[in-house]
Short mmCIF file of C-alpha atoms and ligand atoms in Angstrom, two decimals:
data_model
loop_
_atom_site.label_atom_id
_atom_site.label_comp_id
_atom_site.label_asym_id
_atom_site.label_seq_id
_atom_site.Cartn_x
_atom_site.Cartn_y
_atom_site.Cartn_z
CA UNK A 1 121.66 138.47 153.90
CA UNK A 2 119.29 135.76 152.63
CA UNK A 3 116.96 134.14 155.18
CA UNK A 4 118.77 130.79 155.21
CA UNK A 5 122.17 132.45 155.76
CA UNK A 6 120.79 134.55 158.61
CA UNK A 7 119.28 131.44 160.12
CA UNK A 8 122.57 129.56 159.79
CA UNK A 9 124.36 132.32 161.66
CA UNK A 10 121.69 132.42 164.38
CA UNK A 11 121.71 128.64 164.86
CA UNK A 12 125.50 128.51 165.05
CA UNK A 13 125.55 131.40 167.55
CA UNK A 14 122.86 129.70 169.65
CA UNK A 15 124.40 126.21 169.82
CA UNK A 16 127.00 126.97 172.53
CA UNK A 17 124.20 128.20 174.82
CA UNK A 18 122.39 124.85 174.55
CA UNK A 19 125.64 122.89 174.91
CA UNK A 20 126.68 124.87 178.00
CA UNK A 21 123.26 124.35 179.62
CA UNK A 22 123.33 120.58 179.12
CA UNK A 23 127.03 120.05 179.91
CA UNK A 24 127.47 122.44 182.86
CA UNK A 25 123.98 122.86 184.27
CA UNK A 26 122.23 119.69 183.13
CA UNK A 27 121.23 118.62 186.64
CA UNK A 28 119.73 121.94 187.75
CA UNK A 29 116.11 121.26 188.82
CA UNK A 30 113.51 123.42 187.05
CA UNK A 31 110.31 121.57 187.97
CA UNK A 32 108.78 118.69 189.87
CA UNK A 33 106.05 116.27 188.80
CA UNK A 34 102.95 115.46 190.81
CA UNK A 35 100.57 112.54 190.46
CA UNK A 36 97.78 114.71 189.05
CA UNK A 37 100.13 116.01 186.34
CA UNK A 38 101.18 112.48 185.54
CA UNK A 39 97.58 111.30 185.12
CA UNK A 40 96.26 114.66 183.94
CA UNK A 41 97.92 115.27 180.60
CA UNK A 42 101.35 116.48 181.83
CA UNK A 43 99.80 119.88 182.46
CA UNK A 44 102.32 122.66 183.21
CA UNK A 45 105.36 120.35 183.44
CA UNK A 46 108.31 122.34 182.11
CA UNK A 47 109.91 119.89 179.71
CA UNK A 48 110.07 121.53 176.29
CA UNK A 49 112.33 124.29 175.00
CA UNK A 50 111.47 126.78 172.29
CA UNK A 51 112.43 130.40 171.70
CA UNK A 52 109.90 130.94 168.94
CA UNK A 53 106.92 131.81 171.10
CA UNK A 54 106.02 131.86 174.79
CA UNK A 55 102.58 131.61 176.37
CA UNK A 56 102.02 133.48 179.61
CA UNK A 57 98.76 132.33 181.31
CA UNK A 58 97.68 135.93 182.03
CA UNK A 59 99.07 137.78 179.06
CA UNK A 60 98.75 135.23 176.26
CA UNK A 61 101.11 134.55 173.41
CA UNK A 62 104.26 136.44 172.48
CA UNK A 63 105.89 135.62 169.18
CA UNK A 64 109.65 136.09 169.48
CA UNK A 65 109.06 138.32 172.50
CA UNK A 66 106.37 140.45 170.87
CA UNK A 67 102.65 140.53 171.73
CA UNK A 68 100.17 140.21 168.87
CA UNK A 69 99.64 143.99 168.47
CA UNK A 70 103.42 144.56 168.65
CA UNK A 71 104.00 141.86 166.02
CA UNK A 72 101.44 143.31 163.61
CA UNK A 73 102.82 146.81 164.17
CA UNK A 74 106.47 145.84 163.69
CA UNK A 75 106.36 143.78 160.50
CA UNK A 76 106.42 145.36 157.03
CA UNK A 77 102.93 145.48 155.55
CA UNK A 78 101.66 143.81 152.41
CA UNK A 79 101.30 146.29 149.52
CA UNK A 80 98.16 148.39 150.03
CA UNK A 81 97.31 146.59 153.27
CA UNK A 82 97.36 147.29 157.00
CA UNK A 83 98.47 143.69 157.62
CA UNK A 84 101.90 142.11 157.20
CA UNK A 85 102.47 139.35 154.71
CA UNK A 86 102.69 135.82 156.05
CA UNK A 87 106.14 135.68 154.45
CA UNK A 88 107.42 138.52 156.65
CA UNK A 89 106.07 136.71 159.70
CA UNK A 90 107.83 133.48 158.62
CA UNK A 91 111.13 135.38 158.49
CA UNK A 92 110.42 136.81 161.93
CA UNK A 93 109.45 133.45 163.50
CA UNK A 94 112.53 131.73 162.16
CA UNK A 95 115.09 134.39 162.99
CA UNK A 96 113.57 136.68 165.63
CA UNK A 97 114.47 139.63 163.39
CA UNK A 98 111.96 142.00 161.84
CA UNK A 99 112.76 141.74 158.14
CA UNK A 100 113.29 144.69 155.83
CA UNK A 101 110.96 145.14 152.86
CA UNK A 102 113.72 143.77 150.61
CA UNK A 103 114.12 140.65 152.77
CA UNK A 104 110.36 140.11 152.67
CA UNK A 105 110.37 140.44 148.89
CA UNK A 106 113.05 137.73 148.75
CA UNK A 107 110.94 135.34 150.84
CA UNK A 108 107.85 136.05 148.73
CA UNK A 109 109.89 135.29 145.61
CA UNK A 110 111.34 132.15 147.21
CA UNK A 111 107.88 130.85 148.10
CA UNK A 112 106.90 131.28 144.44
CA UNK A 113 109.65 128.90 143.40
CA UNK A 114 108.46 126.31 145.93
CA UNK A 115 104.68 126.42 145.74
CA UNK A 116 104.08 124.14 142.75
CA UNK A 117 102.33 121.02 144.09
CA UNK A 118 102.95 117.77 142.15
CA UNK A 119 99.91 116.30 140.40
CA UNK A 120 100.15 113.01 142.36
CA UNK A 121 99.27 114.93 145.54
CA UNK A 122 96.04 116.16 143.99
CA UNK A 123 95.38 112.67 142.62
CA UNK A 124 95.83 111.15 146.09
CA UNK A 125 93.35 113.64 147.57
CA UNK A 126 90.90 113.11 144.69
CA UNK A 127 91.02 109.36 145.30
CA UNK A 128 89.51 109.86 148.76
CA UNK A 129 85.74 109.72 149.17
CA UNK A 130 84.50 113.27 148.58
CA UNK A 131 82.77 113.28 151.96
CA UNK A 132 86.08 112.65 153.79
CA UNK A 133 86.75 115.35 156.33
CA UNK A 134 88.89 118.13 154.80
CA UNK A 135 91.47 117.57 157.58
CA UNK A 136 91.92 114.00 156.32
CA UNK A 137 92.50 115.44 152.86
CA UNK A 138 95.02 117.96 154.17
CA UNK A 139 96.91 115.36 156.19
CA UNK A 140 96.98 112.98 153.20
CA UNK A 141 98.13 115.83 150.94
CA UNK A 142 101.08 116.66 153.20
CA UNK A 143 101.99 112.99 153.61
CA UNK A 144 101.82 112.40 149.86
CA UNK A 145 104.52 115.06 149.40
CA UNK A 146 106.89 113.00 151.55
CA UNK A 147 108.51 111.17 148.68
CA UNK A 148 110.32 114.39 147.73
CA UNK A 149 111.61 115.07 151.24
CA UNK A 150 115.07 116.60 151.11
CA UNK A 151 115.68 115.66 154.73
CA UNK A 152 114.84 111.96 154.06
CA UNK A 153 117.07 112.04 150.96
CA UNK A 154 119.92 113.55 152.99
CA UNK A 155 119.47 110.96 155.72
CA UNK A 156 119.59 108.15 153.15
CA UNK A 157 122.53 109.64 151.24
CA UNK A 158 125.17 108.09 153.47
CA UNK A 159 126.48 111.62 154.15
CA UNK A 160 124.15 112.44 157.01
CA UNK A 161 125.73 114.93 159.38
CA UNK A 162 123.99 116.26 162.51
CA UNK A 163 125.61 119.68 162.24
CA UNK A 164 124.00 120.50 158.90
CA UNK A 165 120.87 118.30 159.10
CA UNK A 166 118.76 121.37 159.91
CA UNK A 167 119.43 122.72 156.41
CA UNK A 168 117.40 119.99 154.74
CA UNK A 169 114.71 120.32 157.42
CA UNK A 170 114.60 124.02 156.54
CA UNK A 171 114.18 123.09 152.86
CA UNK A 172 111.26 120.73 153.58
CA UNK A 173 109.78 123.13 156.12
CA UNK A 174 109.78 126.01 153.64
CA UNK A 175 108.33 123.78 150.93
CA UNK A 176 105.52 122.77 153.31
CA UNK A 177 104.76 126.36 154.33
CA UNK A 178 104.74 127.50 150.69
CA UNK A 179 102.64 124.58 149.45
CA UNK A 180 100.11 124.02 152.22
CA UNK A 181 97.85 126.94 151.19
CA UNK A 182 97.83 125.59 147.62
CA UNK A 183 96.73 122.16 148.87
CA UNK A 184 94.18 123.77 151.18
CA UNK A 185 92.73 125.81 148.30
CA UNK A 186 92.56 122.68 146.15
CA UNK A 187 90.60 120.89 148.90
CA UNK A 188 88.21 123.83 149.27
CA UNK A 189 87.50 123.95 145.56
CA UNK A 190 87.22 120.17 145.30
CA UNK A 191 84.79 119.81 148.16
CA UNK A 192 82.69 122.93 148.01
CA UNK A 193 83.07 124.54 144.57
CA UNK A 194 82.40 121.58 142.32
CA UNK A 195 86.13 121.03 141.70
CA UNK A 196 86.39 124.46 140.04
CA UNK A 197 90.12 124.95 140.54
CA UNK A 198 91.87 128.31 140.21
CA UNK A 199 95.54 128.62 139.22
CA UNK A 200 98.19 130.27 141.42
CA UNK A 201 98.60 134.01 140.81
CA UNK A 202 102.39 134.41 140.74
CA UNK A 203 102.14 138.12 141.61
CA UNK A 204 100.49 137.62 144.99
CA UNK A 205 101.86 136.95 148.48
CA UNK A 206 100.76 133.81 150.32
CA UNK A 207 97.64 135.18 152.05
CA UNK A 208 96.46 137.11 149.01
CA UNK A 209 97.06 134.15 146.71
CA UNK A 210 95.07 131.87 149.02
CA UNK A 211 92.14 134.31 148.88
CA UNK A 212 92.45 134.39 145.09
CA UNK A 213 92.61 130.59 144.78
CA UNK A 214 89.40 129.99 146.76
CA UNK A 215 87.58 132.61 144.68
CA UNK A 216 87.45 135.14 147.49
CA UNK A 217 87.16 138.93 147.60
CA UNK A 218 89.88 141.58 147.86
CA UNK A 219 89.01 142.14 151.54
CA UNK A 220 89.54 138.45 152.34
CA UNK A 221 93.26 138.81 151.52
CA UNK A 222 93.77 140.53 154.87
CA UNK A 223 91.54 138.01 156.61
CA UNK A 224 93.80 135.21 155.33
CA UNK A 225 97.00 137.05 156.32
CA UNK A 226 95.67 137.80 159.80
CA UNK A 227 94.23 134.33 160.27
CA UNK A 228 97.40 132.44 159.29
CA UNK A 229 99.60 134.62 161.48
CA UNK A 230 97.31 134.43 164.52
CA UNK A 231 97.06 130.63 164.35
CA UNK A 232 100.75 130.02 163.71
CA UNK A 233 102.23 129.16 167.06
CA UNK A 234 101.26 128.76 170.71
CA UNK A 235 104.54 127.67 172.26
CA UNK A 236 105.36 124.01 171.82
CA UNK A 237 103.25 122.02 174.28
CA UNK A 238 99.95 122.21 172.39
CA UNK A 239 98.90 118.98 170.68
CA UNK A 240 99.75 119.90 167.07
CA UNK A 241 103.15 121.48 167.83
CA UNK A 242 104.07 118.83 170.34
CA UNK A 243 103.09 115.99 168.00
CA UNK A 244 105.11 117.51 165.18
CA UNK A 245 108.11 117.91 167.48
CA UNK A 246 107.74 114.38 168.87
CA UNK A 247 107.47 112.68 165.48
CA UNK A 248 110.34 114.69 164.06
CA UNK A 249 112.46 113.83 167.10
CA UNK A 250 112.68 110.28 165.70
CA UNK A 251 114.21 111.94 162.60
CA UNK A 252 110.99 111.33 160.71
CA UNK A 253 111.04 114.04 158.07
CA UNK A 254 108.86 117.19 158.23
CA UNK A 255 106.15 115.65 156.02
CA UNK A 256 105.58 112.71 158.37
CA UNK A 257 105.83 115.06 161.31
CA UNK A 258 103.38 117.69 160.13
CA UNK A 259 100.87 115.19 158.78
CA UNK A 260 100.83 113.76 162.31
CA UNK A 261 100.57 117.23 163.82
CA UNK A 262 97.53 117.92 161.64
CA UNK A 263 95.90 114.72 162.87
CA UNK A 264 96.21 116.10 166.40
CA UNK A 265 94.86 119.47 165.32
CA UNK A 266 91.77 117.65 164.03
CA UNK A 267 90.67 116.80 167.60
CA UNK A 268 87.60 118.67 168.95
CA UNK A 269 89.44 119.73 172.12
CA UNK A 270 92.14 121.31 169.90
CA UNK A 271 91.79 122.89 166.44
CA UNK A 272 88.50 121.29 165.48
CA UNK A 273 86.88 123.42 168.19
CA UNK A 274 86.55 126.21 165.58
CA UNK A 275 84.15 124.09 163.53
CA UNK A 276 82.38 123.00 166.72
CA UNK A 277 81.82 126.66 167.65
CA UNK A 278 80.07 127.42 164.36
CA UNK A 279 78.06 124.19 164.64
CA UNK A 280 76.99 125.16 168.16
CA UNK A 281 76.01 128.66 167.06
CA UNK A 282 74.01 127.40 164.09
CA UNK A 283 72.16 124.89 166.26
CA UNK A 284 71.35 127.69 168.71
CA UNK A 285 70.18 130.03 165.95
CA UNK A 286 67.86 127.30 164.69
CA UNK A 287 66.33 127.01 168.16
CA UNK A 288 65.90 130.79 168.32
CA UNK A 289 63.72 130.57 165.19
CA UNK A 290 64.21 134.24 164.32
CA UNK A 291 64.09 135.62 167.87
CA UNK A 292 66.86 137.95 169.08
CA UNK A 293 69.63 136.38 171.16
CA UNK A 294 69.39 137.63 174.73
CA UNK A 295 71.41 137.00 177.85
CA UNK A 296 68.58 134.75 179.07
CA UNK A 297 68.27 132.50 176.04
CA UNK A 298 72.08 132.30 175.59
CA UNK A 299 72.41 131.34 179.27
CA UNK A 300 69.86 128.60 178.79
CA UNK A 301 71.62 127.25 175.67
CA UNK A 302 74.95 127.17 177.53
CA UNK A 303 73.41 125.28 180.45
CA UNK A 304 71.71 122.84 178.05
CA UNK A 305 75.15 122.06 176.60
CA UNK A 306 76.78 121.69 180.00
CA UNK A 307 73.91 119.63 181.42
CA UNK A 308 74.21 117.30 178.43
CA UNK A 309 77.80 116.64 179.59
CA UNK A 310 79.35 118.53 176.67
CA UNK A 311 82.01 121.22 176.69
CA UNK A 312 81.22 124.73 175.50
CA UNK A 313 83.41 124.93 172.40
CA UNK A 314 85.74 127.91 172.13
CA UNK A 315 85.95 128.39 175.89
CA UNK A 316 88.62 127.22 178.33
CA UNK A 317 92.31 126.60 177.87
CA UNK A 318 95.00 124.33 179.24
CA UNK A 319 97.40 127.23 179.93
CA UNK A 320 95.60 130.56 179.49
CA UNK A 321 93.72 132.02 182.44
CA UNK A 322 92.42 135.14 180.69
CA UNK A 323 90.67 135.94 177.39
CA UNK A 324 92.92 134.75 174.58
CA UNK A 325 94.54 137.78 172.87
CA UNK A 326 93.97 135.97 169.56
CA UNK A 327 90.25 136.15 170.37
CA UNK A 328 90.60 139.87 171.10
CA UNK A 329 92.58 140.53 167.91
CA UNK A 330 89.80 138.95 165.86
CA UNK A 331 87.07 140.70 167.85
CA UNK A 332 88.80 144.03 167.21
CA UNK A 333 88.99 143.17 163.51
CA UNK A 334 85.20 142.56 163.56
CA UNK A 335 84.50 145.79 165.46
CA UNK A 336 86.63 147.77 163.00
CA UNK A 337 84.97 146.26 159.92
CA UNK A 338 81.78 148.05 158.87
CA UNK A 339 79.11 145.46 158.20
CA UNK A 340 80.80 142.79 160.27
CA UNK A 341 80.33 144.62 163.55
CA UNK A 342 76.57 144.72 162.93
CA UNK A 343 76.37 141.20 161.61
CA UNK A 344 73.81 139.08 163.54
CA UNK A 345 76.30 136.24 163.97
CA UNK A 346 78.96 138.57 165.39
CA UNK A 347 76.35 139.99 167.78
CA UNK A 348 75.54 136.48 168.94
CA UNK A 349 79.26 135.67 169.45
CA UNK A 350 79.55 138.92 171.43
CA UNK A 351 76.54 137.93 173.54
CA UNK A 352 78.13 134.53 174.25
CA UNK A 353 81.31 136.40 175.28
CA UNK A 354 79.23 138.42 177.75
CA UNK A 355 77.44 135.37 179.09
CA UNK A 356 79.60 132.25 178.94
CA UNK A 357 82.33 133.21 181.44
CA UNK A 358 79.69 133.69 184.18
CA UNK A 359 77.93 130.44 183.33
CA UNK A 360 81.18 128.48 183.20
CA UNK A 361 82.29 129.99 186.51
CA UNK A 362 78.99 128.98 188.09
CA UNK A 363 79.34 125.50 186.55
CA UNK A 364 82.60 125.38 188.45
CA UNK A 365 84.68 122.91 186.47
CA UNK A 366 86.88 124.74 184.01
CA UNK A 367 89.96 126.52 185.32
CA UNK A 368 89.54 129.15 182.61
CA UNK A 369 86.05 130.39 181.74
CA UNK A 370 87.31 132.79 179.05
CA UNK A 371 87.16 132.42 175.25
CA UNK A 372 90.04 131.03 173.21
CA UNK A 373 90.99 131.69 169.58
CA UNK A 374 88.29 129.38 168.21
CA UNK A 375 85.35 131.25 169.72
CA UNK A 376 85.74 134.16 167.30
CA UNK A 377 87.39 132.83 164.15
CA UNK A 378 84.42 131.14 162.45
CA UNK A 379 82.19 134.19 162.43
CA UNK A 380 84.75 136.08 160.32
CA UNK A 381 84.99 133.25 157.81
CA UNK A 382 81.20 133.00 157.67
CA UNK A 383 80.82 136.72 157.09
CA UNK A 384 83.17 136.65 154.10
CA UNK A 385 81.35 133.67 152.61
CA UNK A 386 83.49 130.74 153.75
CA UNK A 387 80.46 129.05 155.26
CA UNK A 388 81.58 125.43 155.16
CA UNK A 389 82.56 125.18 158.80
CA UNK A 390 84.02 121.70 158.58
CA UNK A 391 86.79 123.46 156.60
CA UNK A 392 87.77 125.89 159.38
CA UNK A 393 90.34 123.58 160.96
CA UNK A 394 92.11 123.37 157.59
CA UNK A 395 92.62 127.14 157.80
CA UNK A 396 94.05 126.65 161.30
CA UNK A 397 96.33 123.93 159.88
CA UNK A 398 97.71 126.26 157.18
CA UNK A 399 98.62 128.81 159.84
CA UNK A 400 99.94 126.26 162.33
CA UNK A 401 102.41 124.99 159.71
CA UNK A 402 104.40 128.20 160.25
CA UNK A 403 105.01 127.56 163.93
CA UNK A 404 105.51 123.80 163.67
CA UNK A 405 107.94 124.12 160.78
CA UNK A 406 109.94 126.92 162.41
CA UNK A 407 110.15 124.85 165.58
CA UNK A 408 111.45 121.65 164.01
CA UNK A 409 113.99 123.58 161.94
CA UNK A 410 115.40 124.87 165.23
CA UNK A 411 115.01 121.42 166.86
CA UNK A 412 117.44 120.02 164.30
CA UNK A 413 119.65 123.09 164.40
CA UNK A 414 120.15 122.58 168.12
CA UNK A 415 120.27 118.79 167.88
CA UNK A 416 117.38 118.09 170.26
CA UNK A 417 117.15 114.43 171.29
CA UNK A 418 114.55 111.84 170.43
CA UNK A 419 111.67 112.43 172.85
CA UNK A 420 111.08 109.60 175.28
CA UNK A 421 109.50 110.43 178.66
CA UNK A 422 109.44 107.68 181.29
CA UNK A 423 106.21 105.93 182.21
CA UNK A 424 105.31 104.43 185.57
CA UNK A 425 102.62 102.00 186.70
CA UNK A 426 99.53 102.73 188.78
CA UNK A 427 100.96 100.52 191.53
CA UNK A 428 104.08 102.72 191.63
CA UNK A 429 101.94 105.84 191.97
CA UNK A 430 99.99 104.17 194.77
CA UNK A 431 103.20 103.26 196.56
CA UNK A 432 104.60 106.78 196.21
CA UNK A 433 101.26 108.19 197.37
CA UNK A 434 101.43 106.02 200.50
CA UNK A 435 105.09 106.96 201.08
CA UNK A 436 104.34 110.66 200.72
CA UNK A 437 106.13 110.84 197.37
CA UNK A 438 109.64 110.77 198.73
CA UNK A 439 111.20 107.46 197.62
CA UNK A 440 111.45 107.89 193.88
CA UNK A 441 113.32 104.78 192.89
N1 NMX B 1 83.06 123.70 178.76
C1 NMX B 1 82.72 122.80 179.74
N2 NMX B 1 83.60 122.21 180.55
C2 NMX B 1 84.88 122.57 180.39
C3 NMX B 1 85.30 123.51 179.45
C4 NMX B 1 84.32 124.07 178.62
N3 NMX B 1 84.64 124.94 177.65
N4 NMX B 1 86.63 123.65 179.53
C5 NMX B 1 87.04 122.80 180.50
N5 NMX B 1 85.97 122.15 181.02
C6 NMX B 1 85.99 121.09 182.02
C7 NMX B 1 86.90 119.96 181.55
O1 NMX B 1 86.22 119.12 180.61
C8 NMX B 1 87.25 119.31 182.84
O2 NMX B 1 86.15 118.53 183.24
P1 NMX B 1 86.34 117.10 183.97
O3 NMX B 1 87.00 117.44 185.28
O4 NMX B 1 84.97 116.58 184.10
O5 NMX B 1 87.23 116.30 183.09
C9 NMX B 1 87.35 120.50 183.80
O6 NMX B 1 86.60 121.55 183.19
C10 NMX B 1 88.77 120.96 184.05
O7 NMX B 1 89.38 121.26 182.80
P2 NMX B 1 90.50 122.38 182.68
O8 NMX B 1 91.64 121.96 183.55
O9 NMX B 1 89.93 123.74 182.89
O10 NMX B 1 90.87 122.29 181.13
P3 NMX B 1 91.87 121.30 180.38
O11 NMX B 1 93.23 121.87 180.47
O12 NMX B 1 91.69 119.90 180.85
O13 NMX B 1 91.32 121.38 178.90
C11 NMX B 1 90.48 122.47 176.96
C12 NMX B 1 91.50 122.52 178.10
C13 NMX B 1 90.76 123.59 175.98
C14 NMX B 1 90.63 121.14 176.22
C15 NMX B 1 89.06 122.63 177.58
O14 NMX B 1 88.94 123.91 178.16
C16 NMX B 1 87.95 122.42 176.55
O15 NMX B 1 87.55 121.27 176.33
N6 NMX B 1 87.44 123.54 175.90
C17 NMX B 1 86.44 123.41 174.87
C18 NMX B 1 87.08 122.96 173.57
C19 NMX B 1 87.93 124.07 172.98
O16 NMX B 1 87.53 125.21 172.85
N7 NMX B 1 89.14 123.70 172.55
C20 NMX B 1 90.01 124.63 171.83
C21 NMX B 1 91.31 124.98 172.56
C22 NMX B 1 92.12 125.95 171.75
N8 NMX B 1 92.60 125.34 170.51
O17 NMX B 1 92.37 125.85 169.47
O18 NMX B 1 93.24 124.29 170.54
C1 MLT B 2 96.70 126.29 170.33
O1 MLT B 2 96.72 127.32 169.66
O2 MLT B 2 97.49 125.35 170.10
C2 MLT B 2 95.65 126.13 171.39
O3 MLT B 2 95.31 127.34 171.97
C3 MLT B 2 95.89 125.03 172.35
C4 MLT B 2 97.05 125.16 173.29
O4 MLT B 2 97.81 126.11 173.30
O5 MLT B 2 97.19 124.21 174.10
#
């Protein structure tokens, strides 16, 4: 069965579960809210539903119930590669089923029919000052595609119907996932390769074609596949996924929604941390002036950052309380890659891994002193020659499109409501604090 038909069946089978929960069990209490959560970024409040991924604080992410190693092991591999194609992962995220090789081939072929980016998108990006941040370019590129939104056209057709609205979200979502690496490659070539553009290779899967389009090596094809899959989804409360969900909940189409999500990803506490990590490392290397990194000089650099009131980029997490398994997956990739495991930058990242958790624990602020995904990703890009670290968040954004687009397709399939939490005033909090939090009226 084709992906969209499978998805249709899954959504229709799932709907009664959601209806039953709201109609029969809608008033069952699953959480409570405290003043520190209210002021402190809604941390840990259970108020979002997704079945696409789940983040356990100790274990880390599971995609559709599978850990990262289980996901990589289960999915069919790209030809001649130890890694799955991004297309097979897209099928898996959307449906929860591991696709057959034939189903993957269908998705790869479908992406080919969708990946042509209209010239006006490139023109819009070219019209920006060349020193604009590449995340601005990516967000503009996605937004520029909006005029062709199938969801917006369906909404405006006068035939809008909630039961089938997800189908046009799926169409836009798949277009975005197929086109975003093409836009990302265009930005890379425009900004860093003197506008030397490379045409799509219609024989290659998404990750391999991205490598080809930025003029990269054969080995980088697996880096791209791994990178996009690892960065895809982190349940739905993170800033980029939540923003995308929130904006789409107003029935703004997937282009508006993901452009907004990307703007959230561009924050230094979120996706931009990967560029901050490389910046921090480069600054530190400069100070070393050729000397070897040691536990002592890394400790000092970490304290200098903390004493200057800055965060150590790549460390800490709002939910995780252990080393991020996405960090470990990338570290294992480095350790298994001859050359990379002896690379001076990897050795420095490994030394920071040995040192930072102790320093952060002694500093005593962060609830999680362990590395997150961003602490390890830049060194791989650098090793393969993608050295322009202000571009790293764009790579994150290409991967994150998979999770955000799968999520909003299901949001529409299950008819999730416009998001609208209730706000309160400081005086109300003060009154409830004085009353011991009992009279919530
Ligand atoms: N370095 C220094 N201080 C930190 C760090 C860190 N890496 N992480 C948290 N803290 C501080 C934090 O700023 C806060 O201080 P204050 O009370 O003065 O406001 C305190 O520790 C408590 O914060 P937490 O509750 O542990 O963390 P929170 O949930 O608020 O924030 C992050 C989570 C990820 C925003 C935070 O750990 C951070 O800023 N990390 C560095 C940036 C980073 O790597 N972000 C990438 C996250 C992953 N991603 O890709 O999105
Ligand atoms: C993410 O991948 O979105 C980050 O780890 C941040 C988060 O989960 O809050």
